[in-house]
mmCIF file of C-alpha atoms in Angstrom:
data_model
loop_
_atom_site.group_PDB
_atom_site.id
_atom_site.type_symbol
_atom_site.label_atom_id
_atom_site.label_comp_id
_atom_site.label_asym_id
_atom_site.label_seq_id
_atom_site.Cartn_x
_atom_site.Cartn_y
_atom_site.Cartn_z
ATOM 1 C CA UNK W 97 0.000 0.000 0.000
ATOM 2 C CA UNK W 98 2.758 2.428 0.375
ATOM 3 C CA UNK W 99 3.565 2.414 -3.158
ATOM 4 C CA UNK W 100 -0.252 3.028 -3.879
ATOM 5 C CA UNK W 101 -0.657 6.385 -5.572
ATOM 6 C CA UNK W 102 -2.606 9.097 -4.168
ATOM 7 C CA UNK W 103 -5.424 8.482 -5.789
ATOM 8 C CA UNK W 104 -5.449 4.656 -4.965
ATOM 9 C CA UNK W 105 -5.129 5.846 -1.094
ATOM 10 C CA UNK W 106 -7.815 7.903 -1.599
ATOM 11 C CA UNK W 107 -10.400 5.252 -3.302
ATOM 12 C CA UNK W 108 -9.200 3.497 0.121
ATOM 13 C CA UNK W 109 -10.038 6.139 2.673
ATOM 14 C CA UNK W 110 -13.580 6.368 0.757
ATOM 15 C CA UNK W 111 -13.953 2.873 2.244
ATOM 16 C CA UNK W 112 -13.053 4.183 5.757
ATOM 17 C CA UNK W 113 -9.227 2.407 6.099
ATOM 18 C CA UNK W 114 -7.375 4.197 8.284
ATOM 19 C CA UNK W 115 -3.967 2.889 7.207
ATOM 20 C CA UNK W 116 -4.216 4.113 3.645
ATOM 21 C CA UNK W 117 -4.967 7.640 5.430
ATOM 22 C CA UNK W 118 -2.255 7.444 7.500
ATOM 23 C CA UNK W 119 0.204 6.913 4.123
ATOM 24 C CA UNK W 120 -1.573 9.913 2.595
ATOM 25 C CA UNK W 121 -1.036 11.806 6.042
ATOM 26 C CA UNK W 122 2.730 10.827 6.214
ATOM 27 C CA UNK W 123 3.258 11.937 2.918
ATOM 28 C CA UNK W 124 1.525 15.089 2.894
ATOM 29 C CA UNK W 125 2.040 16.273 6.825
ATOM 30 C CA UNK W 126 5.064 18.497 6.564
ATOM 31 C CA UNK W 127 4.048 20.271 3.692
ATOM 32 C CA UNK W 128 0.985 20.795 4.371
ATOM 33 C CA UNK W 129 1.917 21.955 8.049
ATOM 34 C CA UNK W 130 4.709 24.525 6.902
ATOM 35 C CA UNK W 131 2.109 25.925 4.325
ATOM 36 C CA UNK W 132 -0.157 26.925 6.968
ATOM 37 C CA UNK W 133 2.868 27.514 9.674
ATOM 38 C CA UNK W 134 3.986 29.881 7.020
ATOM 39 C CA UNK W 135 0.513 31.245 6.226
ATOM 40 C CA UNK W 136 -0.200 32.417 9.799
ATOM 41 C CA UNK W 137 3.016 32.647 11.403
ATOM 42 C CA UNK W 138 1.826 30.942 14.547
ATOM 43 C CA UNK W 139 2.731 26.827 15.768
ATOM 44 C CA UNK W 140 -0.215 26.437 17.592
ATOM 45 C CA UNK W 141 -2.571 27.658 14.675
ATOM 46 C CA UNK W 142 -0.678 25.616 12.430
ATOM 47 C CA UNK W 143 -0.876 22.198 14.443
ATOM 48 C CA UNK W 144 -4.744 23.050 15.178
ATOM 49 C CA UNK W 145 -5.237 24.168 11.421
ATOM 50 C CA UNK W 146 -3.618 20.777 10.555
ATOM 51 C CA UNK W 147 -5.976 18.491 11.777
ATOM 52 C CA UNK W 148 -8.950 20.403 10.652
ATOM 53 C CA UNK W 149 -7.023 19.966 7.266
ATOM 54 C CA UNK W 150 -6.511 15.865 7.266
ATOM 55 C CA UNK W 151 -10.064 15.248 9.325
ATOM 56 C CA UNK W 152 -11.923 17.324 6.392
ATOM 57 C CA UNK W 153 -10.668 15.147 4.160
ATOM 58 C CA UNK W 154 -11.713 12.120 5.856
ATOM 59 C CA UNK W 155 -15.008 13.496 5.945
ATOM 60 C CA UNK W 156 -14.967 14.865 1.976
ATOM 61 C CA UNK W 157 -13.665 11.886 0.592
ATOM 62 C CA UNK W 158 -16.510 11.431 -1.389
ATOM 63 C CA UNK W 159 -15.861 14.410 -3.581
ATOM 64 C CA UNK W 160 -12.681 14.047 -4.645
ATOM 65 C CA UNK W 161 -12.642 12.980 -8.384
ATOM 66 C CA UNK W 162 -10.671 9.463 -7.921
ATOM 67 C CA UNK W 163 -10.690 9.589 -11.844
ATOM 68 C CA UNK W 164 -8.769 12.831 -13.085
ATOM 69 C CA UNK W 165 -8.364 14.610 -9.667
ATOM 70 C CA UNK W 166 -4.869 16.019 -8.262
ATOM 71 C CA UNK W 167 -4.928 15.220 -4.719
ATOM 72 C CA UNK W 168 -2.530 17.563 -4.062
ATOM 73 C CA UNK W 169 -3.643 20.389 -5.500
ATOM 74 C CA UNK W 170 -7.251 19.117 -3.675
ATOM 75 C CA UNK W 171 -5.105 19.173 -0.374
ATOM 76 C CA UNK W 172 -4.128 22.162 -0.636
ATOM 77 C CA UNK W 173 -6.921 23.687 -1.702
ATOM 78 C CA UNK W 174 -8.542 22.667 1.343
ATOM 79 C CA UNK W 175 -5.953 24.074 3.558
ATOM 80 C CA UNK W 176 -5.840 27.238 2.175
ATOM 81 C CA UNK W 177 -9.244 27.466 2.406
ATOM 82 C CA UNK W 178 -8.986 26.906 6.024
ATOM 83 C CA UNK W 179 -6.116 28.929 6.862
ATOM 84 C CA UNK W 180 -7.806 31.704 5.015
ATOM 85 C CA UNK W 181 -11.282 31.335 7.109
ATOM 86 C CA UNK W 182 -8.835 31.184 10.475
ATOM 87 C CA UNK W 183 -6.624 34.559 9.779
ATOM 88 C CA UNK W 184 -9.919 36.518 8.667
ATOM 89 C CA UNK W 185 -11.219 36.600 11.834
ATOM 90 C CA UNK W 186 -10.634 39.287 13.569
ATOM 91 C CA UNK W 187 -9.104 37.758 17.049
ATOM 92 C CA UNK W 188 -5.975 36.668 15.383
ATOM 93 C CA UNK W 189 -5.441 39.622 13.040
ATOM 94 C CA UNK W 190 -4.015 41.883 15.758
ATOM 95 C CA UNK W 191 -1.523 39.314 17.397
ATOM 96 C CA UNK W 192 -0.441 36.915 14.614
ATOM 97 C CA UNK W 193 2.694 38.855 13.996
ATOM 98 C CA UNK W 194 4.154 39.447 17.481
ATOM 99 C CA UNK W 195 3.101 35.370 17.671
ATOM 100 C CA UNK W 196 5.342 34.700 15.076
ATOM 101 C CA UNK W 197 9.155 36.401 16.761
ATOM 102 C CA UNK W 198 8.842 33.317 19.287
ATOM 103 C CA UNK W 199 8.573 30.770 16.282
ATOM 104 C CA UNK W 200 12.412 29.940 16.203
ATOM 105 C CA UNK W 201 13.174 30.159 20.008
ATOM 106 C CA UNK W 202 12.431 26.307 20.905
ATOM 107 C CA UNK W 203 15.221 25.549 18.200
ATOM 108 C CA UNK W 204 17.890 24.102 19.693
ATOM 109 C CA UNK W 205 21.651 25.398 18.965
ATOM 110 C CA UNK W 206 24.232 22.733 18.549
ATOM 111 C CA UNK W 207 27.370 23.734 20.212
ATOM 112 C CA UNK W 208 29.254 21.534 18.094
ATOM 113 C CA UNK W 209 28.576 22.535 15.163
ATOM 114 C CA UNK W 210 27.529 26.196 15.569
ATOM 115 C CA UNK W 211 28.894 28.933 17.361
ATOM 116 C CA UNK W 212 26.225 30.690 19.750
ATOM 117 C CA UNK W 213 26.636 33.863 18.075
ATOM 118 C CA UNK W 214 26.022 32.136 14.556
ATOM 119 C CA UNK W 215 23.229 30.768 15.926
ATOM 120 C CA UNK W 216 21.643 34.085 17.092
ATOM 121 C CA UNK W 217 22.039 35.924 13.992
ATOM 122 C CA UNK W 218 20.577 32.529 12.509
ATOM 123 C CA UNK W 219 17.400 33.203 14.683
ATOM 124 C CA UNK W 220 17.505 36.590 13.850
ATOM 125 C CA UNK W 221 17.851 36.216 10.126
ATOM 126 C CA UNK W 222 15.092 33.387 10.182
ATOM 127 C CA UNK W 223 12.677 36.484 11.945
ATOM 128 C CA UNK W 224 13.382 38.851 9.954
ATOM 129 C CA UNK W 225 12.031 36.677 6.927
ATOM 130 C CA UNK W 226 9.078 35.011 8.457
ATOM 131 C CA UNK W 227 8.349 39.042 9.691
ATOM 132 C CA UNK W 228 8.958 39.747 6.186
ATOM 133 C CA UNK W 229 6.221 37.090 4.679
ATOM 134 C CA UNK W 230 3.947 37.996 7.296
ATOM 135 C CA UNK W 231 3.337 41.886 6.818
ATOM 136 C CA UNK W 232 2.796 41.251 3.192
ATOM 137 C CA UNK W 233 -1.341 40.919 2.466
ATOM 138 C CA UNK W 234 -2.809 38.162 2.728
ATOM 139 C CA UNK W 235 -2.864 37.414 -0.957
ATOM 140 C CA UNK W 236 0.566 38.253 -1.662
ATOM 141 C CA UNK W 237 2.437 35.895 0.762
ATOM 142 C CA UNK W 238 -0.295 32.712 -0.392
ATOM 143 C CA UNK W 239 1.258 33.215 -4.019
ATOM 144 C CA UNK W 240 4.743 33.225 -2.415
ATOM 145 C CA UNK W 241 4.435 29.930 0.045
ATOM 146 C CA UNK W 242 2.510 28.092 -2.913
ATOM 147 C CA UNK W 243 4.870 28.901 -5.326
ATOM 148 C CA UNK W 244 8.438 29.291 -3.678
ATOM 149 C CA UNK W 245 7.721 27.056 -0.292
ATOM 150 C CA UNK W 246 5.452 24.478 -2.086
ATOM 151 C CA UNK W 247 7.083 24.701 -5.266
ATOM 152 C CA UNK W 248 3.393 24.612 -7.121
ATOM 153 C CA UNK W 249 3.295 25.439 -10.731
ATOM 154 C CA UNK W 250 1.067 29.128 -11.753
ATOM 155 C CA UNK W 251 -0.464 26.959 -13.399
ATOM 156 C CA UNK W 252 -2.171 24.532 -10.353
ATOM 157 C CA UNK W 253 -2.564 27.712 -8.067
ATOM 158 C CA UNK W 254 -4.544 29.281 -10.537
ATOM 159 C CA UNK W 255 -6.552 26.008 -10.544
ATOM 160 C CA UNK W 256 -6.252 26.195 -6.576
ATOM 161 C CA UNK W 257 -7.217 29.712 -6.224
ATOM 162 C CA UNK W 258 -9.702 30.504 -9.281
ATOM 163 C CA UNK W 259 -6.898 33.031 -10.375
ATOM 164 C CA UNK W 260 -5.908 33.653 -13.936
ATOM 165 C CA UNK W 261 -2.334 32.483 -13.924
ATOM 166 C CA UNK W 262 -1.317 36.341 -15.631
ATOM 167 C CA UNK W 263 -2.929 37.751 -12.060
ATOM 168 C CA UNK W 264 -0.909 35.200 -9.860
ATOM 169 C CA UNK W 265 2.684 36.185 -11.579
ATOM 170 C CA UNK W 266 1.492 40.254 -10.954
ATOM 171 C CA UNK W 267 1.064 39.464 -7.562
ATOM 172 C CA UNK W 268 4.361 37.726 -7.555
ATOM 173 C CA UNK W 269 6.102 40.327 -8.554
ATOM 174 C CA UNK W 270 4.603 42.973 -6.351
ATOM 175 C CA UNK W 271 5.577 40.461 -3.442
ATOM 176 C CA UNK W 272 8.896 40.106 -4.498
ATOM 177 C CA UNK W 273 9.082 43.872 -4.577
ATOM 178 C CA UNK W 274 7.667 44.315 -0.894
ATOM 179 C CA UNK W 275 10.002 41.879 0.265
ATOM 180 C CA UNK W 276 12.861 43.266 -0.962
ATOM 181 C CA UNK W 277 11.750 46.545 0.264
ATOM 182 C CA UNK W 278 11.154 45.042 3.539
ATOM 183 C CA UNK W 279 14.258 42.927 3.996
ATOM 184 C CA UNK W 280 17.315 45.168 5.047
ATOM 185 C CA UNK W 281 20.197 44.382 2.096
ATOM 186 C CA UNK W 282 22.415 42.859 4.660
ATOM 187 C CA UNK W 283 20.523 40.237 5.943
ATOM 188 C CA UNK W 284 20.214 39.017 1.837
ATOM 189 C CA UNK J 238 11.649 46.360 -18.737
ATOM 190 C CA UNK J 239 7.933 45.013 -19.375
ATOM 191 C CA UNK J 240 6.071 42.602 -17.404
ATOM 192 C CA UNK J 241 5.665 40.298 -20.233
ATOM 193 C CA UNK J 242 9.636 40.143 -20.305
ATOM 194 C CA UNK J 243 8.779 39.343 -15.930
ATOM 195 C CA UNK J 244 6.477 36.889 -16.309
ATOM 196 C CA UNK J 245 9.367 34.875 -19.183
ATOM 197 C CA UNK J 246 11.853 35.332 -16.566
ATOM 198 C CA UNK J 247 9.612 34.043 -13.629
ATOM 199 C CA UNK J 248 9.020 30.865 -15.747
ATOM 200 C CA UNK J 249 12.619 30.405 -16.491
ATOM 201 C CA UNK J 250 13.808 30.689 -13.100
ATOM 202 C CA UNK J 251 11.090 27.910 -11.649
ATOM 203 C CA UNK J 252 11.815 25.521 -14.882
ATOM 204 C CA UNK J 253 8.423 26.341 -16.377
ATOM 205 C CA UNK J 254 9.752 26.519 -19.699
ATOM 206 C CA UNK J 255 10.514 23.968 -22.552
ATOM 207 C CA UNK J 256 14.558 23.853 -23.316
ATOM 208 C CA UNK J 257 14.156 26.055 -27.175
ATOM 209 C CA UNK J 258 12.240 28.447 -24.915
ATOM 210 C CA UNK J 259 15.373 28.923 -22.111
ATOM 211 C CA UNK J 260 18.028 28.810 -24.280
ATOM 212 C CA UNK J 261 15.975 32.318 -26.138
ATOM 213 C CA UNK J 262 16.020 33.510 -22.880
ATOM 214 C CA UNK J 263 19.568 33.152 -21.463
ATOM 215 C CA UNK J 264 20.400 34.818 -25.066
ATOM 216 C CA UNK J 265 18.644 37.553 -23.952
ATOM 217 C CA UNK J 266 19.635 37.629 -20.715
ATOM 218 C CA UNK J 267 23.513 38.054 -22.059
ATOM 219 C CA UNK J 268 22.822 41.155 -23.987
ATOM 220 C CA UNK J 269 19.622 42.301 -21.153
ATOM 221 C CA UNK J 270 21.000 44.405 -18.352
ATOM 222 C CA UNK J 271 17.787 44.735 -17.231
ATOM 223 C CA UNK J 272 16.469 41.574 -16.825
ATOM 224 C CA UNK J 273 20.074 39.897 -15.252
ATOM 225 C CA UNK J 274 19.179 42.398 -12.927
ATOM 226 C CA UNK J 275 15.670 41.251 -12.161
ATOM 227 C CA UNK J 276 17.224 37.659 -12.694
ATOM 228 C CA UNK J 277 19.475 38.474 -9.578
ATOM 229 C CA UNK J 278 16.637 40.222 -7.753
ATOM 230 C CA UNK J 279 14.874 37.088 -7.789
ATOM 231 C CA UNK J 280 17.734 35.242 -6.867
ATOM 232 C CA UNK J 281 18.537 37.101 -3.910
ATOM 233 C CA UNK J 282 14.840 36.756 -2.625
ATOM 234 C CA UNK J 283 15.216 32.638 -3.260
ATOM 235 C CA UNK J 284 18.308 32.574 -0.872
ATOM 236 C CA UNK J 285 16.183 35.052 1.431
ATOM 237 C CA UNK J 286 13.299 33.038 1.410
ATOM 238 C CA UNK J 287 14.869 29.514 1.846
ATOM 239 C CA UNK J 288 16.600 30.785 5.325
ATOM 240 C CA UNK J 289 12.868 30.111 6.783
ATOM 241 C CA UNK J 290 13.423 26.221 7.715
ATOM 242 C CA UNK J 291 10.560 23.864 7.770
ATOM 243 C CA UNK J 292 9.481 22.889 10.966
ATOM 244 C CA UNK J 293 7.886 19.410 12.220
ATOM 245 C CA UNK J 294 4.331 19.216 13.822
ATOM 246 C CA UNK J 295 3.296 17.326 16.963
ATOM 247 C CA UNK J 296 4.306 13.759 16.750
ATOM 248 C CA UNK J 297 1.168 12.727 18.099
ATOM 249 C CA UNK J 298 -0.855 14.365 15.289
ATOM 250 C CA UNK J 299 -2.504 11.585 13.719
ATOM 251 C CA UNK J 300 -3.228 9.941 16.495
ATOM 252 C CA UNK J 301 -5.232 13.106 17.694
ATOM 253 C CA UNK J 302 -7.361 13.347 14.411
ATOM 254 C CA UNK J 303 -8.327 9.692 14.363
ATOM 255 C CA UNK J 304 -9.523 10.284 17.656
ATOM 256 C CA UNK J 305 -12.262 13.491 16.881
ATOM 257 C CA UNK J 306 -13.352 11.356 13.424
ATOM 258 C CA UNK J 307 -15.433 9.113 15.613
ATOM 259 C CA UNK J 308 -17.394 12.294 17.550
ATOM 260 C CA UNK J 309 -17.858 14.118 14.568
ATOM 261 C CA UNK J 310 -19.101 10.946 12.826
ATOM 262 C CA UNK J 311 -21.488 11.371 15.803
ATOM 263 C CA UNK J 312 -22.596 14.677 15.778
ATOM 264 C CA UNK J 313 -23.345 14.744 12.014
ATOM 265 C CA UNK J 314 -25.203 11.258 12.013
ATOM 266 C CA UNK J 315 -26.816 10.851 14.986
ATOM 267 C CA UNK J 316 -29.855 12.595 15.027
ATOM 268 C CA UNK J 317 -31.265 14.606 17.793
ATOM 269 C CA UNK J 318 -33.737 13.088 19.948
ATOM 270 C CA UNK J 319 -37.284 13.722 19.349
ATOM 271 C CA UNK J 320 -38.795 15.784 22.491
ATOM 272 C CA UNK J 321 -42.585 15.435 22.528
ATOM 273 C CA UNK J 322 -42.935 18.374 24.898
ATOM 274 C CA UNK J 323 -43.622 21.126 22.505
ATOM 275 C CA UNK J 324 -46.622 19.078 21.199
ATOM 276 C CA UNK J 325 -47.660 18.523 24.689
ATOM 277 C CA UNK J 326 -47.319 22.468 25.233
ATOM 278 C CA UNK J 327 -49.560 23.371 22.615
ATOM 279 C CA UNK J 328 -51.807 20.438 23.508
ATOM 280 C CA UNK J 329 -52.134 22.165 27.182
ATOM 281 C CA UNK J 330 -52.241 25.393 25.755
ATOM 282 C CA UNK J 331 -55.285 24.575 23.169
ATOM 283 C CA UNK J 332 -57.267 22.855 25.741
ATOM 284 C CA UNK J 333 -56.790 25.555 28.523
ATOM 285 C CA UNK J 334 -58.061 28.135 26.295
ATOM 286 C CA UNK J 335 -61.078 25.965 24.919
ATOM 287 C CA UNK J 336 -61.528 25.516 28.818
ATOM 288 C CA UNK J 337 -61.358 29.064 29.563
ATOM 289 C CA UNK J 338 -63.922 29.428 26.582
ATOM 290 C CA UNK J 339 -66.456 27.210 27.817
ATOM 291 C CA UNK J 340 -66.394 28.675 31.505
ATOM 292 C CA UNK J 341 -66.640 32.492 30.384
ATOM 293 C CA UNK J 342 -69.380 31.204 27.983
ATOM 294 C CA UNK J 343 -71.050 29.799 30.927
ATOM 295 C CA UNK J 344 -70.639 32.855 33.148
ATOM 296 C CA UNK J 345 -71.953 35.175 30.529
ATOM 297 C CA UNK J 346 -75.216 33.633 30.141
ATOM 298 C CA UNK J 347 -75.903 33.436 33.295
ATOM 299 C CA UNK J 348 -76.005 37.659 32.959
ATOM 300 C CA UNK J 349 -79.567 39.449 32.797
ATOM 301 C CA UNK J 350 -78.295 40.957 29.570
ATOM 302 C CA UNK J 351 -77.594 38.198 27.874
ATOM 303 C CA UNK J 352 -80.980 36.893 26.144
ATOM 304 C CA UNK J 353 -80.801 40.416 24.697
ATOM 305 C CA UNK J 354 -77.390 40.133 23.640
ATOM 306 C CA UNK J 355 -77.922 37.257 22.031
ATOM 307 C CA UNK J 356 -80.014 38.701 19.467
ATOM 308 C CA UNK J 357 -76.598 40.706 18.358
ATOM 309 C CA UNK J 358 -76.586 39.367 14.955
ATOM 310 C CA UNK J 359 -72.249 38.972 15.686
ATOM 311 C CA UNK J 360 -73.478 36.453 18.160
ATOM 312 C CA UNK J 361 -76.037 34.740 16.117
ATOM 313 C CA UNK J 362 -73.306 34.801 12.925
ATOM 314 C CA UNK J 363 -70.959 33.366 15.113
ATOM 315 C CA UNK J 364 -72.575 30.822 17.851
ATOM 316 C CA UNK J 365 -72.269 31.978 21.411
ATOM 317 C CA UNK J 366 -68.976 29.916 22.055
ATOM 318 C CA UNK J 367 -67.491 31.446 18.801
ATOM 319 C CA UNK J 368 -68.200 35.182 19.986
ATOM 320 C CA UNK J 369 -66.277 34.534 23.299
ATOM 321 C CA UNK J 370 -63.614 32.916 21.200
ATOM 322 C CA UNK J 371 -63.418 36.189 19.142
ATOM 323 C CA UNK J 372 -63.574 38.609 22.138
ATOM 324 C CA UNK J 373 -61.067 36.470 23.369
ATOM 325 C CA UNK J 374 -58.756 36.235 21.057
ATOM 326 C CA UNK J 375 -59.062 39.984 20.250
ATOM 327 C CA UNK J 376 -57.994 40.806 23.640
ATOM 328 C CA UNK J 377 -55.346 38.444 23.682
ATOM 329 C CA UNK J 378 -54.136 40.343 20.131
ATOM 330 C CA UNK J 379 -55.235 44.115 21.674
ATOM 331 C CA UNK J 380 -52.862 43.397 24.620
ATOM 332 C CA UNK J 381 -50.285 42.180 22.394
ATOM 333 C CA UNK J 382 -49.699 44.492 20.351
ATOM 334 C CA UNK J 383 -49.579 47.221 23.048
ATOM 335 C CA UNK J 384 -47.268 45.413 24.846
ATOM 336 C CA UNK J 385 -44.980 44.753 22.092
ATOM 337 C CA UNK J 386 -42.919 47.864 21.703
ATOM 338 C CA UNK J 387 -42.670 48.568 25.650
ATOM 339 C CA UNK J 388 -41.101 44.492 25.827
ATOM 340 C CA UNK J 389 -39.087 45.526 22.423
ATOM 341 C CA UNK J 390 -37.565 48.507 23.462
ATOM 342 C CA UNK J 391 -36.950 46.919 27.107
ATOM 343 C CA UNK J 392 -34.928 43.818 25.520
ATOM 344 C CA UNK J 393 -33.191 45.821 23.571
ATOM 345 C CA UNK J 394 -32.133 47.942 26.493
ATOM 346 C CA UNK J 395 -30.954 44.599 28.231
ATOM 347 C CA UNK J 396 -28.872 44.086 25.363
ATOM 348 C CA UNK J 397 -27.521 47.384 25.464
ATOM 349 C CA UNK J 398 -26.561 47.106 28.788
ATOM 350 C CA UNK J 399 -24.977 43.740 28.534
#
């Protein structure tokens, strides 16, 4: 079964077995986990977010297309959905970003391999991106994780998203833009 | 440069293009100052990007989303119990208000007035039981609708004030 392909595993979990949803979770866990830690900035949100990803598709099984449908693209699709639901209410919006300057402090340094101070301006340099991603909109750091974290093509976010893929690349660019206006030059 | 010339360099640099199709634009690229710059740009913001490391979630994960499947399977197939008691209320209610008919029927003509009243063509349209039922009913609506604003405007002070 662990050779099965996506679609196989999912023609399984339709029949309610828990082992071929625990090969689709394995496979799909990280990714899925660092688009949404990456979306909101915030571990807790992300590990909550997670499991409301995998147990909606247990539940939507049934409409995935076991014929012609990308189950990753579905995945996603489904996370972003709920990521996007999460950060638009308004309890998070104020506090997601100071949330996000503690997400590299339970790292631990190796003292073997890295000198403390490399390891500080590590942290630091890992902040000041993550702050980076997370004051651009909303819209503008989805096209960046998709694209440059998840390494989607334009042309499966624009299936994703509803977005003609000419709309997605503009928005690319304009991130790219902010970011480099936001990053100091030293820390590139 | 123009964003058509952006949107050729964006595929390039995330292999989106065929092999005739990069070559045409590394060509360009060697004579483009231009677009090595937004080449390097994007580049620089790859390196940037990639110092964000990808974290692990709770080992226990899996574990914890096979164990809500079963109590939402639950909640979204077990239906709610079928309570009687609102069929009993109106039951009551229907029966205390025929009651209440019947006695204030009764009382009424008992009244010296009534074998005159009775000749009110209301009464003999509607039975005597029926014109009770209508005065009664009226009131009930009468009181009602004056009371409705004062308990309006007095919930919505509540809410105010909470």
């Amino acid at each position: 079964m662990e050779k099965s392909t996506d679609a196989e595993l999912m023609g399984q979990v339709l029949k309610k077995n828990t082992r071929a949803f625990k090969i689709l979770y394995s496979r799909y866990e990280m990714r899925v986990y660092n688009f949404i830690l990456r979306y909101t900035g915030n571990k807790e949100i992300a590990q909550d977010l997670l499991q409301e990803t995998f147990t909606r598709v247990w539940f939507a099984a049934h409409l995935f297309n076991l014929e012609t449908g990308n189950f990753r693209g579905w995945l996603y699709t489904i996370a972003l959905n709920i990521a996007r639901n999460e950060m638009s209410r308004k309890r998070y919006a104020y506090d997601y970003a100071e949330v996000s300057t503690i997400a590299f402090k339970d790292e631990p340094v190796n003292p073997r391999t890295e000198e403390p101070d490399a390891a500080v301006e590590r942290a630091d340099l890992q902040n000041a991106i993550s702050q980076a991603l997370l004051k651009l909109s909303p819209l503008l750091r989805e096209i960046i994780i998709l694209k440059h974290y998840q390494q989607l093509k334009f042309k499966e976010i624009a299936e994703m998203t509803k977005t003609p893929e000419g709309t997605l690349k503009a928005r690319f660019h304009r991130a790219i833009a902010e970011l480099k206006e936001l990053l100091d030059p030293r820390e590139l | 440069m123009s964003h058509e010339n952006k949107d050729t360099l964006l595929a390039l640099f995330y292999h989106e293009v065929t092999l005739p199709e990069a070559q045409k634009i590394r060509e360009h690229l060697a004579d483009c100052e231009d677009c090595r710059k937004y080449m390097h740009l994007l580049n620089q913001m790859d390196s940037a990007l990639n110092q964000w490391p990808e974290a692990n979630p709770l080992p226990d994960t899996f574990d914890r989303i096979l164990a809500t499947i079963p109590e939402r399977w639950h909640a979204s197939h077990v239906r709610p119990a079928v309570s009687a008691r609102p069929i009993f209320n109106i039951a009551f209610a229907m029966v205390a208000i025929l009651l209440l008919i019947y006695f204030v029927q009764s009382r009424m003509s008992q009244l010296p007035f009534w074998p005159a009243f009775e000749q009110n063509w209301l009464v003999q349209t509607l039975g005597s039981y029926g014109f009770v039922a209508l005065v009664f009913f009226g009131l009930g609506a009468f009181i009602t609708l004056a009371l409705a604003p004062i308990l309006y405007f007095d919930l919505n002070k509540r809410t105010l004030h909470i």
